[in-house]
Amino acid sequence: MYAARLATALQQRANLEIFGMGGPQMRAAGVDIVTDYSEVSVVGITEILSHLPSLIRAMSHLVSEAERRKPAFAILTDFPGFHLRLARKLKSRGTKNIYYICPQFWAWRPWRVRIVRRRFAQALCIFPFEEKFFGDAGVPVKFIGHPLVGAVHASLDRQVFCREQGLDPQKSS
């Protein structure tokens, strides 16, 4: 969803050819999908092992397409288990990598931020405190804000929500 919104915004600002991994929302945003994300969306070690052949195929296909099309840069969104490896392969072939929605290394495995520093030309963070975390580690970083700010709206007003949840509407937090 986030990558599709970014692709739409980029298409509105420039005449770009965008290709990569994604699903229906990315396709609707005009992205040439060379690998469907459903082939690689896995959770847990046992699921990773059973999907290993498709993960390797997807990685290989994306790298081959990048070699063939020679993009100015690659924007990799979230999914660190896959994208950190893809970034290594792309960088070694001369592609500049941008991380959009950086991995939450501040919450788990903070030492892995060094990988982002080595493999990415730019990190784009969606939470303000992430800019300091990645910047302190030497990563070129910019806080861009959360992509859903302004897109999500409350369906209930405060009074109704508090009443339904058994909360005191007079308390501020």
PDB file of C-alpha atoms in Angstrom:
ATOM      1  CA  MET A   1       0.000   0.000   0.000  1.00  0.00           C
ATOM      2  CA  TYR A   2       2.766   2.455   0.953  1.00  0.00           C
ATOM      3  CA  ALA A   3       4.858   1.690  -2.104  1.00  0.00           C
ATOM      4  CA  ALA A   4       1.807   2.034  -4.364  1.00  0.00           C
ATOM      5  CA  ARG A   5       1.054   5.457  -2.902  1.00  0.00           C
ATOM      6  CA  LEU A   6       4.683   6.460  -3.461  1.00  0.00           C
ATOM      7  CA  ALA A   7       4.617   5.156  -7.047  1.00  0.00           C
ATOM      8  CA  THR A   8       1.466   7.177  -7.751  1.00  0.00           C
ATOM      9  CA  ALA A   9       3.042  10.336  -6.321  1.00  0.00           C
ATOM     10  CA  LEU A  10       6.241   9.805  -8.348  1.00  0.00           C
ATOM     11  CA  GLN A  11       4.259   9.199 -11.553  1.00  0.00           C
ATOM     12  CA  GLN A  12       2.367  12.464 -10.993  1.00  0.00           C
ATOM     13  CA  ARG A  13       5.628  14.421 -10.699  1.00  0.00           C
ATOM     14  CA  ALA A  14       7.755  12.855 -13.427  1.00  0.00           C
ATOM     15  CA  ASN A  15       7.531  10.629 -16.455  1.00  0.00           C
ATOM     16  CA  LEU A  16       9.031   7.497 -14.922  1.00  0.00           C
ATOM     17  CA  GLU A  17       9.216   3.852 -15.783  1.00  0.00           C
ATOM     18  CA  ILE A  18       8.744   2.016 -12.499  1.00  0.00           C
ATOM     19  CA  PHE A  19       9.172  -1.721 -12.209  1.00  0.00           C
ATOM     20  CA  GLY A  20       9.606  -4.131  -9.365  1.00  0.00           C
ATOM     21  CA  MET A  21       7.921  -6.401  -6.908  1.00  0.00           C
ATOM     22  CA  GLY A  22       4.369  -5.709  -5.806  1.00  0.00           C
ATOM     23  CA  GLY A  23       0.749  -6.687  -6.040  1.00  0.00           C
ATOM     24  CA  PRO A  24      -2.568  -5.332  -7.273  1.00  0.00           C
ATOM     25  CA  GLN A  25      -2.170  -1.879  -5.709  1.00  0.00           C
ATOM     26  CA  MET A  26       1.266  -1.422  -7.266  1.00  0.00           C
ATOM     27  CA  ARG A  27      -0.044  -2.620 -10.626  1.00  0.00           C
ATOM     28  CA  ALA A  28      -2.931  -0.134 -10.349  1.00  0.00           C
ATOM     29  CA  ALA A  29      -0.369   2.593  -9.641  1.00  0.00           C
ATOM     30  CA  GLY A  30       1.247   1.897 -13.016  1.00  0.00           C
ATOM     31  CA  VAL A  31       4.161  -0.214 -11.804  1.00  0.00           C
ATOM     32  CA  ASP A  32       5.396  -2.953 -14.125  1.00  0.00           C
ATOM     33  CA  ILE A  33       5.247  -5.915 -11.739  1.00  0.00           C
ATOM     34  CA  VAL A  34       8.078  -8.307 -12.569  1.00  0.00           C
ATOM     35  CA  THR A  35       7.643 -10.326  -9.361  1.00  0.00           C
ATOM     36  CA  ASP A  36       4.383 -10.654  -7.474  1.00  0.00           C
ATOM     37  CA  TYR A  37       4.890 -10.055  -3.756  1.00  0.00           C
ATOM     38  CA  SER A  38       2.586 -12.963  -2.906  1.00  0.00           C
ATOM     39  CA  GLU A  39       5.412 -15.275  -4.008  1.00  0.00           C
ATOM     40  CA  VAL A  40       7.681 -13.956  -1.254  1.00  0.00           C
ATOM     41  CA  SER A  41       5.410 -12.782   1.558  1.00  0.00           C
ATOM     42  CA  VAL A  42       6.277 -15.201   4.327  1.00  0.00           C
ATOM     43  CA  VAL A  43       6.321 -15.166   8.123  1.00  0.00           C
ATOM     44  CA  GLY A  44       8.214 -17.508  10.419  1.00  0.00           C
ATOM     45  CA  ILE A  45      11.233 -19.713   9.891  1.00  0.00           C
ATOM     46  CA  THR A  46       9.352 -22.821   8.720  1.00  0.00           C
ATOM     47  CA  GLU A  47       7.414 -20.832   6.144  1.00  0.00           C
ATOM     48  CA  ILE A  48      10.643 -19.202   4.943  1.00  0.00           C
ATOM     49  CA  LEU A  49      12.225 -22.602   4.445  1.00  0.00           C
ATOM     50  CA  SER A  50       9.280 -23.911   2.440  1.00  0.00           C
ATOM     51  CA  HIS A  51       9.268 -20.749   0.270  1.00  0.00           C
ATOM     52  CA  LEU A  52      13.045 -20.596  -0.186  1.00  0.00           C
ATOM     53  CA  PRO A  53      12.970 -21.571  -3.883  1.00  0.00           C
ATOM     54  CA  SER A  54      10.437 -18.823  -4.686  1.00  0.00           C
ATOM     55  CA  LEU A  55      12.418 -16.282  -2.616  1.00  0.00           C
ATOM     56  CA  ILE A  56      15.586 -17.127  -4.546  1.00  0.00           C
ATOM     57  CA  ARG A  57      13.713 -16.960  -7.873  1.00  0.00           C
ATOM     58  CA  ALA A  58      12.197 -13.570  -7.005  1.00  0.00           C
ATOM     59  CA  MET A  59      15.574 -12.178  -5.940  1.00  0.00           C
ATOM     60  CA  SER A  60      17.234 -13.443  -9.103  1.00  0.00           C
ATOM     61  CA  HIS A  61      14.477 -12.067 -11.308  1.00  0.00           C
ATOM     62  CA  LEU A  62      14.612  -8.604  -9.717  1.00  0.00           C
ATOM     63  CA  VAL A  63      18.403  -8.457 -10.020  1.00  0.00           C
ATOM     64  CA  SER A  64      18.241  -9.586 -13.675  1.00  0.00           C
ATOM     65  CA  GLU A  65      15.642  -6.935 -14.479  1.00  0.00           C
ATOM     66  CA  ALA A  66      17.738  -4.261 -12.782  1.00  0.00           C
ATOM     67  CA  GLU A  67      20.779  -5.341 -14.794  1.00  0.00           C
ATOM     68  CA  ARG A  68      18.743  -5.226 -17.999  1.00  0.00           C
ATOM     69  CA  ARG A  69      16.886  -1.951 -17.352  1.00  0.00           C
ATOM     70  CA  LYS A  70      19.651  -0.081 -15.494  1.00  0.00           C
ATOM     71  CA  PRO A  71      17.458   2.018 -13.173  1.00  0.00           C
ATOM     72  CA  ALA A  72      18.802   5.271 -11.745  1.00  0.00           C
ATOM     73  CA  PHE A  73      17.964   3.955  -8.287  1.00  0.00           C
ATOM     74  CA  ALA A  74      15.965   1.311  -6.450  1.00  0.00           C
ATOM     75  CA  ILE A  75      13.402   2.205  -3.814  1.00  0.00           C
ATOM     76  CA  LEU A  76      13.046  -0.706  -1.420  1.00  0.00           C
ATOM     77  CA  THR A  77      10.096  -0.596   0.952  1.00  0.00           C
ATOM     78  CA  ASP A  78      10.064  -2.281   4.359  1.00  0.00           C
ATOM     79  CA  PHE A  79      10.519  -6.133   4.222  1.00  0.00           C
ATOM     80  CA  PRO A  80      14.109  -6.115   5.570  1.00  0.00           C
ATOM     81  CA  GLY A  81      14.671  -9.876   5.432  1.00  0.00           C
ATOM     82  CA  PHE A  82      14.439  -9.709   1.650  1.00  0.00           C
ATOM     83  CA  HIS A  83      15.372  -6.126   0.822  1.00  0.00           C
ATOM     84  CA  LEU A  84      18.642  -5.988   2.749  1.00  0.00           C
ATOM     85  CA  ARG A  85      19.890  -8.909   0.641  1.00  0.00           C
ATOM     86  CA  LEU A  86      18.504  -7.412  -2.557  1.00  0.00           C
ATOM     87  CA  ALA A  87      20.212  -4.105  -1.754  1.00  0.00           C
ATOM     88  CA  ARG A  88      23.583  -5.860  -1.472  1.00  0.00           C
ATOM     89  CA  LYS A  89      23.152  -7.427  -4.908  1.00  0.00           C
ATOM     90  CA  LEU A  90      21.895  -4.222  -6.524  1.00  0.00           C
ATOM     91  CA  LYS A  91      24.618  -2.044  -5.020  1.00  0.00           C
ATOM     92  CA  SER A  92      27.347  -4.381  -6.242  1.00  0.00           C
ATOM     93  CA  ARG A  93      25.905  -3.876  -9.734  1.00  0.00           C
ATOM     94  CA  GLY A  94      25.977  -0.096  -9.480  1.00  0.00           C
ATOM     95  CA  THR A  95      22.388   0.658  -8.469  1.00  0.00           C
ATOM     96  CA  LYS A  96      21.852   3.284  -5.769  1.00  0.00           C
ATOM     97  CA  ASN A  97      19.408   2.078  -3.124  1.00  0.00           C
ATOM     98  CA  ILE A  98      16.884   4.144  -1.204  1.00  0.00           C
ATOM     99  CA  TYR A  99      15.123   2.626   1.809  1.00  0.00           C
ATOM    100  CA  TYR A 100      11.535   3.794   2.112  1.00  0.00           C
ATOM    101  CA  ILE A 101      10.023   2.881   5.475  1.00  0.00           C
ATOM    102  CA  CYS A 102      13.192   1.732   7.176  1.00  0.00           C
ATOM    103  CA  PRO A 103      13.379  -1.433   9.240  1.00  0.00           C
ATOM    104  CA  GLN A 104      12.547  -0.905  12.897  1.00  0.00           C
ATOM    105  CA  PHE A 105      16.066  -1.778  14.024  1.00  0.00           C
ATOM    106  CA  TRP A 106      15.676   0.675  16.909  1.00  0.00           C
ATOM    107  CA  ALA A 107      13.190  -1.807  18.409  1.00  0.00           C
ATOM    108  CA  TRP A 108      15.017  -5.035  17.569  1.00  0.00           C
ATOM    109  CA  ARG A 109      18.567  -5.766  16.475  1.00  0.00           C
ATOM    110  CA  PRO A 110      19.880  -2.167  16.568  1.00  0.00           C
ATOM    111  CA  TRP A 111      23.341  -3.317  15.462  1.00  0.00           C
ATOM    112  CA  ARG A 112      21.912  -4.167  12.003  1.00  0.00           C
ATOM    113  CA  VAL A 113      21.662  -0.458  11.204  1.00  0.00           C
ATOM    114  CA  ARG A 114      25.240  -0.793   9.887  1.00  0.00           C
ATOM    115  CA  ILE A 115      23.862  -2.843   6.993  1.00  0.00           C
ATOM    116  CA  VAL A 116      21.630   0.058   5.974  1.00  0.00           C
ATOM    117  CA  ARG A 117      24.621   2.424   6.175  1.00  0.00           C
ATOM    118  CA  ARG A 118      26.667   0.200   3.838  1.00  0.00           C
ATOM    119  CA  ARG A 119      23.988  -0.635   1.287  1.00  0.00           C
ATOM    120  CA  PHE A 120      21.768   2.441   0.991  1.00  0.00           C
ATOM    121  CA  ALA A 121      22.453   5.894  -0.404  1.00  0.00           C
ATOM    122  CA  GLN A 122      19.426   7.302   1.437  1.00  0.00           C
ATOM    123  CA  ALA A 123      17.014   6.216   4.153  1.00  0.00           C
ATOM    124  CA  LEU A 124      13.526   7.717   4.339  1.00  0.00           C
ATOM    125  CA  CYS A 125      11.963   7.435   7.796  1.00  0.00           C
ATOM    126  CA  ILE A 126       8.313   7.726   8.725  1.00  0.00           C
ATOM    127  CA  PHE A 127       8.750   8.388  12.465  1.00  0.00           C
ATOM    128  CA  PRO A 128      10.625  11.491  13.706  1.00  0.00           C
ATOM    129  CA  PHE A 129      12.838   9.645  16.215  1.00  0.00           C
ATOM    130  CA  GLU A 130      14.095   7.305  13.474  1.00  0.00           C
ATOM    131  CA  GLU A 131      15.953  10.172  11.825  1.00  0.00           C
ATOM    132  CA  LYS A 132      18.219  10.509  14.869  1.00  0.00           C
ATOM    133  CA  PHE A 133      18.657   6.742  15.252  1.00  0.00           C
ATOM    134  CA  PHE A 134      19.745   6.212  11.643  1.00  0.00           C
ATOM    135  CA  GLY A 135      21.642   9.511  11.469  1.00  0.00           C
ATOM    136  CA  ASP A 136      23.655   8.696  14.589  1.00  0.00           C
ATOM    137  CA  ALA A 137      24.696   5.467  12.862  1.00  0.00           C
ATOM    138  CA  GLY A 138      25.997   7.393   9.844  1.00  0.00           C
ATOM    139  CA  VAL A 139      23.099   6.638   7.512  1.00  0.00           C
ATOM    140  CA  PRO A 140      22.112   9.481   5.145  1.00  0.00           C
ATOM    141  CA  VAL A 141      18.552   9.924   6.373  1.00  0.00           C
ATOM    142  CA  LYS A 142      15.514  12.134   6.002  1.00  0.00           C
ATOM    143  CA  PHE A 143      12.308  12.144   8.014  1.00  0.00           C
ATOM    144  CA  ILE A 144       9.403  12.282   5.535  1.00  0.00           C
ATOM    145  CA  GLY A 145       6.445  11.611   7.819  1.00  0.00           C
ATOM    146  CA  HIS A 146       4.047   8.721   7.925  1.00  0.00           C
ATOM    147  CA  PRO A 147       2.320   8.088   4.584  1.00  0.00           C
ATOM    148  CA  LEU A 148      -1.082   7.627   6.207  1.00  0.00           C
ATOM    149  CA  VAL A 149      -1.155  11.010   7.954  1.00  0.00           C
ATOM    150  CA  GLY A 150      -4.113  12.820   6.484  1.00  0.00           C
ATOM    151  CA  ALA A 151      -5.471   9.638   4.879  1.00  0.00           C
ATOM    152  CA  VAL A 152      -6.932   8.052   8.014  1.00  0.00           C
ATOM    153  CA  HIS A 153      -9.918   9.681   9.660  1.00  0.00           C
ATOM    154  CA  ALA A 154     -11.758   8.857  12.870  1.00  0.00           C
ATOM    155  CA  SER A 155     -15.087   7.158  12.304  1.00  0.00           C
ATOM    156  CA  LEU A 156     -16.402   8.113  15.754  1.00  0.00           C
ATOM    157  CA  ASP A 157     -16.133  11.352  17.660  1.00  0.00           C
ATOM    158  CA  ARG A 158     -14.362  11.342  21.041  1.00  0.00           C
ATOM    159  CA  GLN A 159     -17.541  11.260  23.126  1.00  0.00           C
ATOM    160  CA  VAL A 160     -19.015   8.253  21.296  1.00  0.00           C
ATOM    161  CA  PHE A 161     -15.715   6.361  21.286  1.00  0.00           C
ATOM    162  CA  CYS A 162     -15.160   6.903  25.016  1.00  0.00           C
ATOM    163  CA  ARG A 163     -18.721   5.870  25.832  1.00  0.00           C
ATOM    164  CA  GLU A 164     -18.406   2.653  23.756  1.00  0.00           C
ATOM    165  CA  GLN A 165     -15.054   1.804  25.343  1.00  0.00           C
ATOM    166  CA  GLY A 166     -16.057   2.695  28.903  1.00  0.00           C
ATOM    167  CA  LEU A 167     -13.507   5.546  29.081  1.00  0.00           C
ATOM    168  CA  ASP A 168     -13.716   8.957  30.739  1.00  0.00           C
ATOM    169  CA  PRO A 169     -13.888  11.526  27.902  1.00  0.00           C
ATOM    170  CA  GLN A 170     -12.579  14.251  30.250  1.00  0.00           C
ATOM    171  CA  LYS A 171      -9.144  12.611  30.572  1.00  0.00           C
ATOM    172  CA  SER A 172      -6.600  13.688  27.979  1.00  0.00           C
ATOM    173  CA  SER A 173      -4.701  10.435  27.752  1.00  0.00           C
TER     174      SER A 173
END
